Coordinates of C-alpha atoms in Angstrom, one line a residue:
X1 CA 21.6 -11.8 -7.8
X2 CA 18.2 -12.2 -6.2
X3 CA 18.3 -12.4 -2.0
X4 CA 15.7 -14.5 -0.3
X5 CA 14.5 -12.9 3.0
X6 CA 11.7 -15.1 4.8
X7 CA 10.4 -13.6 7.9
X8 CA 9.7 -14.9 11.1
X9 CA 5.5 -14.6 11.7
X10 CA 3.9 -14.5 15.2
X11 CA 1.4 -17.6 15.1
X12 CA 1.1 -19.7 17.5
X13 CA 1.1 -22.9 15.1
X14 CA 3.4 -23.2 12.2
X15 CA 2.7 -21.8 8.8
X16 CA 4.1 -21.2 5.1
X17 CA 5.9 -17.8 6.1
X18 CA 5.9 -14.5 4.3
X19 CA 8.8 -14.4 1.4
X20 CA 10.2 -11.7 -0.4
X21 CA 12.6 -12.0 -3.8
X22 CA 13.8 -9.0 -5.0
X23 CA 13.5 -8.7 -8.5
X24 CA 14.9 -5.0 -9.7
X25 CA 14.4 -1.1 -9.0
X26 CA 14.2 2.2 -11.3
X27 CA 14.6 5.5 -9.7
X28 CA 11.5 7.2 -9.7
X29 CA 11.5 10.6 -7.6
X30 CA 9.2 11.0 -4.1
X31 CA 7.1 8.0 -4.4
X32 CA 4.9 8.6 -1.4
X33 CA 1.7 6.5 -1.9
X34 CA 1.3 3.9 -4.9
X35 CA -1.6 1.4 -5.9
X36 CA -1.6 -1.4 -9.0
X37 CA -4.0 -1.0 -12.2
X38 CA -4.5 -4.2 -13.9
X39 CA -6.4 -2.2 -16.3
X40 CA -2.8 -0.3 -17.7
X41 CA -0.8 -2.6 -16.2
X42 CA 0.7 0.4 -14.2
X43 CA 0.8 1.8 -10.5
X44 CA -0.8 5.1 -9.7
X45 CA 1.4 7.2 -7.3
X46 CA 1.2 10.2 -5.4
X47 CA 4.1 11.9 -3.9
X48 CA 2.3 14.9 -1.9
X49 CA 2.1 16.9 -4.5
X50 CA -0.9 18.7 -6.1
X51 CA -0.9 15.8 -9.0
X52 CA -1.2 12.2 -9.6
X53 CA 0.8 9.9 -12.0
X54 CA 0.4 6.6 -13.7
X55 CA 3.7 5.2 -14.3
X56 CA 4.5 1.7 -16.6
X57 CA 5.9 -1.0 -14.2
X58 CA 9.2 0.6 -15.4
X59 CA 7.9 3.9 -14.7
X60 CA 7.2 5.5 -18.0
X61 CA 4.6 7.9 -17.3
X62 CA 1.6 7.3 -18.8
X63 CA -0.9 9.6 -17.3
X64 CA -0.7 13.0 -15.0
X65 CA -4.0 14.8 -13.4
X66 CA -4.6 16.8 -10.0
X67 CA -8.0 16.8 -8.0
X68 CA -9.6 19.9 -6.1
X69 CA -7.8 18.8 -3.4
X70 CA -4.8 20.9 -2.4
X71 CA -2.2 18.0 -2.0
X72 CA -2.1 14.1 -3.1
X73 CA -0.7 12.3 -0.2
X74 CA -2.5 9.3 -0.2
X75 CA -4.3 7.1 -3.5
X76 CA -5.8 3.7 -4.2
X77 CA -7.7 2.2 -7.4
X78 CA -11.4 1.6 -6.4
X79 CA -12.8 -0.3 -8.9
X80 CA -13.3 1.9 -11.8
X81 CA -12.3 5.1 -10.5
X82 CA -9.6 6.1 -7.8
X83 CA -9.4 7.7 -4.6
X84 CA -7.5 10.2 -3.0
X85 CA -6.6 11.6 0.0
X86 CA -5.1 15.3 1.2
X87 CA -3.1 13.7 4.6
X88 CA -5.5 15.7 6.9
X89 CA -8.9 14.0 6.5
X90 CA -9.8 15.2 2.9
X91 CA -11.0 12.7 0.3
X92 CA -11.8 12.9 -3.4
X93 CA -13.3 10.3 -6.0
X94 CA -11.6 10.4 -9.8
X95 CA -12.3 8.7 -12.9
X96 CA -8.7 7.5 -14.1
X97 CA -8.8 10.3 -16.7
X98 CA -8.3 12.9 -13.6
X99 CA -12.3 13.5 -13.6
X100 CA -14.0 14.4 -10.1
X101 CA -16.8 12.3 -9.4
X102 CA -18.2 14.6 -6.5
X103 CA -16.9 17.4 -4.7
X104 CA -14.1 16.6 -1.8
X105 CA -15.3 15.1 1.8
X106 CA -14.0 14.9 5.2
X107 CA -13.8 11.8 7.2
X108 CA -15.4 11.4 10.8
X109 CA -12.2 12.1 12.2
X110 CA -11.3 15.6 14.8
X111 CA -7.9 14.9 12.8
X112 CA -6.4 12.4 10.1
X113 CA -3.1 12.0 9.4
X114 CA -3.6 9.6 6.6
X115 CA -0.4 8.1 5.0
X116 CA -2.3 5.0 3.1
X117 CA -5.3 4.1 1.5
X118 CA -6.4 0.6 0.3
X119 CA -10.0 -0.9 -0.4
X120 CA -11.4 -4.0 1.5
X121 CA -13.8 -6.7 -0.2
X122 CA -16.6 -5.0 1.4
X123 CA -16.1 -1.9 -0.6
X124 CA -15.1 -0.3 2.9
X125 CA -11.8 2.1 3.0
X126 CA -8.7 1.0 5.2
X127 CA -6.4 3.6 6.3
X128 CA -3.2 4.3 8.0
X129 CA -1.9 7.1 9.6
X130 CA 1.5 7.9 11.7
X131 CA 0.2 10.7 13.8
X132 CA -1.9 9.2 15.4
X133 CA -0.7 5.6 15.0
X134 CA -3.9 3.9 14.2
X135 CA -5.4 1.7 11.3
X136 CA -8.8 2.9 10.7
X137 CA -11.8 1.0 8.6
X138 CA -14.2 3.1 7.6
X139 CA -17.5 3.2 5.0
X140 CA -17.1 4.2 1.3
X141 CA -18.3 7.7 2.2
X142 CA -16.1 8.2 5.5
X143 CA -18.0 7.2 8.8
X144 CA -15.4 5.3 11.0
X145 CA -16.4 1.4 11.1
X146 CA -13.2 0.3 13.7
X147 CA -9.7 1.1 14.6
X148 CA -6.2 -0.4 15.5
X149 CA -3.9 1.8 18.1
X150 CA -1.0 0.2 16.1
X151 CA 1.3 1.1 19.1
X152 CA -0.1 -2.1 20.4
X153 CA 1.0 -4.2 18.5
X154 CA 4.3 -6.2 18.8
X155 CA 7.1 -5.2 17.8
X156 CA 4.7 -1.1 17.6
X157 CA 3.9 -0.2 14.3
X158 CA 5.1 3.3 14.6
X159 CA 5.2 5.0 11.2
X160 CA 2.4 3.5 8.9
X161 CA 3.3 4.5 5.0
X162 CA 1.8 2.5 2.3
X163 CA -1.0 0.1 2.4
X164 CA -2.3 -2.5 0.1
X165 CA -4.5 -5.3 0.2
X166 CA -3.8 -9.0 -1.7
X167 CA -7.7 -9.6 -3.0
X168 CA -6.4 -13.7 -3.0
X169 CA -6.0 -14.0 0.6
X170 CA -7.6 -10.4 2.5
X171 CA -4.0 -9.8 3.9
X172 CA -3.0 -6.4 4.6
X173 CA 0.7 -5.2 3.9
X174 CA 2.2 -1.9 5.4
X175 CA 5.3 -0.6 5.4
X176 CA 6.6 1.2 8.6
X177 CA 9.2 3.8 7.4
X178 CA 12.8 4.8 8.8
X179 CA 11.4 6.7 11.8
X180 CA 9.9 3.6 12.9
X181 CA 11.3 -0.4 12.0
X182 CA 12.1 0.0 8.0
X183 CA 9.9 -3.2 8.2
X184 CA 7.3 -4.7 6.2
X185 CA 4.1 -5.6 8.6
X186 CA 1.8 -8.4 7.3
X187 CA -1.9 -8.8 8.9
X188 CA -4.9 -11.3 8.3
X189 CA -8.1 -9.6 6.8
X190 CA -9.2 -8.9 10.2
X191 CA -5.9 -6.7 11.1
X192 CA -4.0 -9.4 13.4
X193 CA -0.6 -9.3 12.6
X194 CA 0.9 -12.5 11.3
X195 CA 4.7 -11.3 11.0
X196 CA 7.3 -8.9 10.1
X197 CA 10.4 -8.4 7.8
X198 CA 12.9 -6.2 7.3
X199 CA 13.8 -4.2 4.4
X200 CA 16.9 -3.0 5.3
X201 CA 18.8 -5.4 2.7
X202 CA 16.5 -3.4 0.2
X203 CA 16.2 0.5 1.2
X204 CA 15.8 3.0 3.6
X205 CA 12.6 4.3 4.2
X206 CA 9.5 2.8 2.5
X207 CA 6.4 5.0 1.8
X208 CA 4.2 3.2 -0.2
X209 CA 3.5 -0.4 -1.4
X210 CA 1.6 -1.8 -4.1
X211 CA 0.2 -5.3 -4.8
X212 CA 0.7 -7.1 -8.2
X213 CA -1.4 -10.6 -7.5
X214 CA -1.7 -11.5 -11.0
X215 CA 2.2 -12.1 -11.2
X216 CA 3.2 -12.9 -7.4
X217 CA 4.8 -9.1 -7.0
X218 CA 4.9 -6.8 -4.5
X219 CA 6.2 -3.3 -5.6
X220 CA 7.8 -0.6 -2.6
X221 CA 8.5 2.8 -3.0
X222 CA 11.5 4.0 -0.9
X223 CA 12.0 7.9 -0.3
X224 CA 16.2 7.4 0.8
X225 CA 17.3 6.9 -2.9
X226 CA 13.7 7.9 -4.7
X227 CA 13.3 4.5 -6.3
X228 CA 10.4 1.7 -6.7
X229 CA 11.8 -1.9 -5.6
X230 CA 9.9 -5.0 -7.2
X231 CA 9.7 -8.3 -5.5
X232 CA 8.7 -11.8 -6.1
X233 CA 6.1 -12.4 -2.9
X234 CA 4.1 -15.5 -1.4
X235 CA 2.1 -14.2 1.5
X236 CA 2.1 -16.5 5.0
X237 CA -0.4 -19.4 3.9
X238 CA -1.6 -22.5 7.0
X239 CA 1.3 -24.9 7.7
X240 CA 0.6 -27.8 4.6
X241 CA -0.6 -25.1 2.3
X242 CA 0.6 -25.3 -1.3
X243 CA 2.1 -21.6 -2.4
X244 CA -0.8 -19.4 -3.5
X245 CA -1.1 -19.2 -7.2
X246 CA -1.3 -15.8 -9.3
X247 CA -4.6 -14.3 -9.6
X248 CA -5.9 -12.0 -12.9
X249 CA -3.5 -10.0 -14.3
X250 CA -3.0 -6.9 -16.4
X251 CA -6.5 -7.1 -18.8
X252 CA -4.4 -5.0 -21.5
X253 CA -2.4 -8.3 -22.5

């Protein structure tokens, strides 16, 4: 049976709230970091690790590669290639046959604890990171642009996972793992947060998220149990907005 959850955003005028329907989950083992492909219909996932994997959305395995990096911690699709992330400022650009496009690079950072990579309509890079708790926005080759001090924010946003961006709206999703709430966190494009909700009825400890806009769904990754949860998902809309309606999907089918 499927369990609505609707949370409660922080807006000072009424709105079309965040909802969550869950759908189904497969075990799949340390998800850490995932992204959607509409190109293979699949989510790319790292799980800190020296290798990446594209999984089906049932997680078949599809695709395995590592990068000159020495870990995978971190990944998002950017356009037609991907990019990774080491956890400690290290960054690398792949085709999505597990190519390097250019040697490694460091971000402008004295140290990054980055947990979760997504890419804003700009082309810029948004990342999260735990230690220090900060959301960071920086150019495509790694000069810092702006930052959030998440502990700021209300309720604190304490142990940033996952990451991903809905290309429909600009709204940012990250997950704050057991350490922290076990919560989902939604922002606007410009990184004010428009509500929380908890995933508790779901799992313990969510690492990385995933966006599916062409079918409304959300995928989560949780590490207690190593399984991938799939959700229906409408994103908070203005109060008298109809629901938002899919976007492109999978270019395979």
């Amino acid at each position: 049976m499927r369990a609505l959850l609707t949370c409660l955003p922080l807006l000072a005028s009424p709105a079309l709230a965040l909802e969550l329907t869950y759908i189904d989950s497969y075990d799949l083992n340390r998800p850490a970091s995932l992204d959607y492909d509409p190109t293979f219909c699949g989510l790319w996932i790292a799980n800190e690790g020296p290798e990446v994997t594209l999984v089906t959305l049932q997680g078949d395995e599809l695709r395995r590669f590592g990068s000159d990096l020495s870990r995978i911690k971190a990944i998002t699709v950017e356009g037609d290639a991907l990019l990774v992330a080491d956890g400690f400022g290290g960054f690398q650009r792949l085709t999505k046959d597990g190519v390097a496009l250019a040697a490694p690079f460091q971000i402008g950072l004295a140290w990054a604890d980055t947990e979760g990579l997504t890419i804003d309509a700009d082309g810029s890079i948004i990342m999260v990171e735990d230690d220090p708790e900060r959301m960071t926005w920086l150019s495509p080759d790694g000069t810092i642009i702006r930052q959030i001090n998440t502990m700021d924010l209300n309720p604190p946003l304490t142990e940033a996972q996952g990451i991903a961006r809905d290309p429909r709206t600009g709204h940012l999703l990250i997950v704050d793992d057991w350490e922290g709430t076990n919560s989902l966190y939604e922002f606007d494009s410009d990184g004010t947060l428009l509500g929380t909700t908890s995933l508790l009825p779901y799992g313990k400890d969510p690492e990385g998220m995933a966006i599916r806009p062409g079918s409304n769904q959300i995928f989560i990754a949780f590490d207690s149990g190593a399984s991938i949860a799939s959700f229906d998902y409408q994103p908070t809309l203005p109060a008298g907005s109809d629901p938002l309606p899919p976007g492109p999907d999978c270019l395979m089918f």
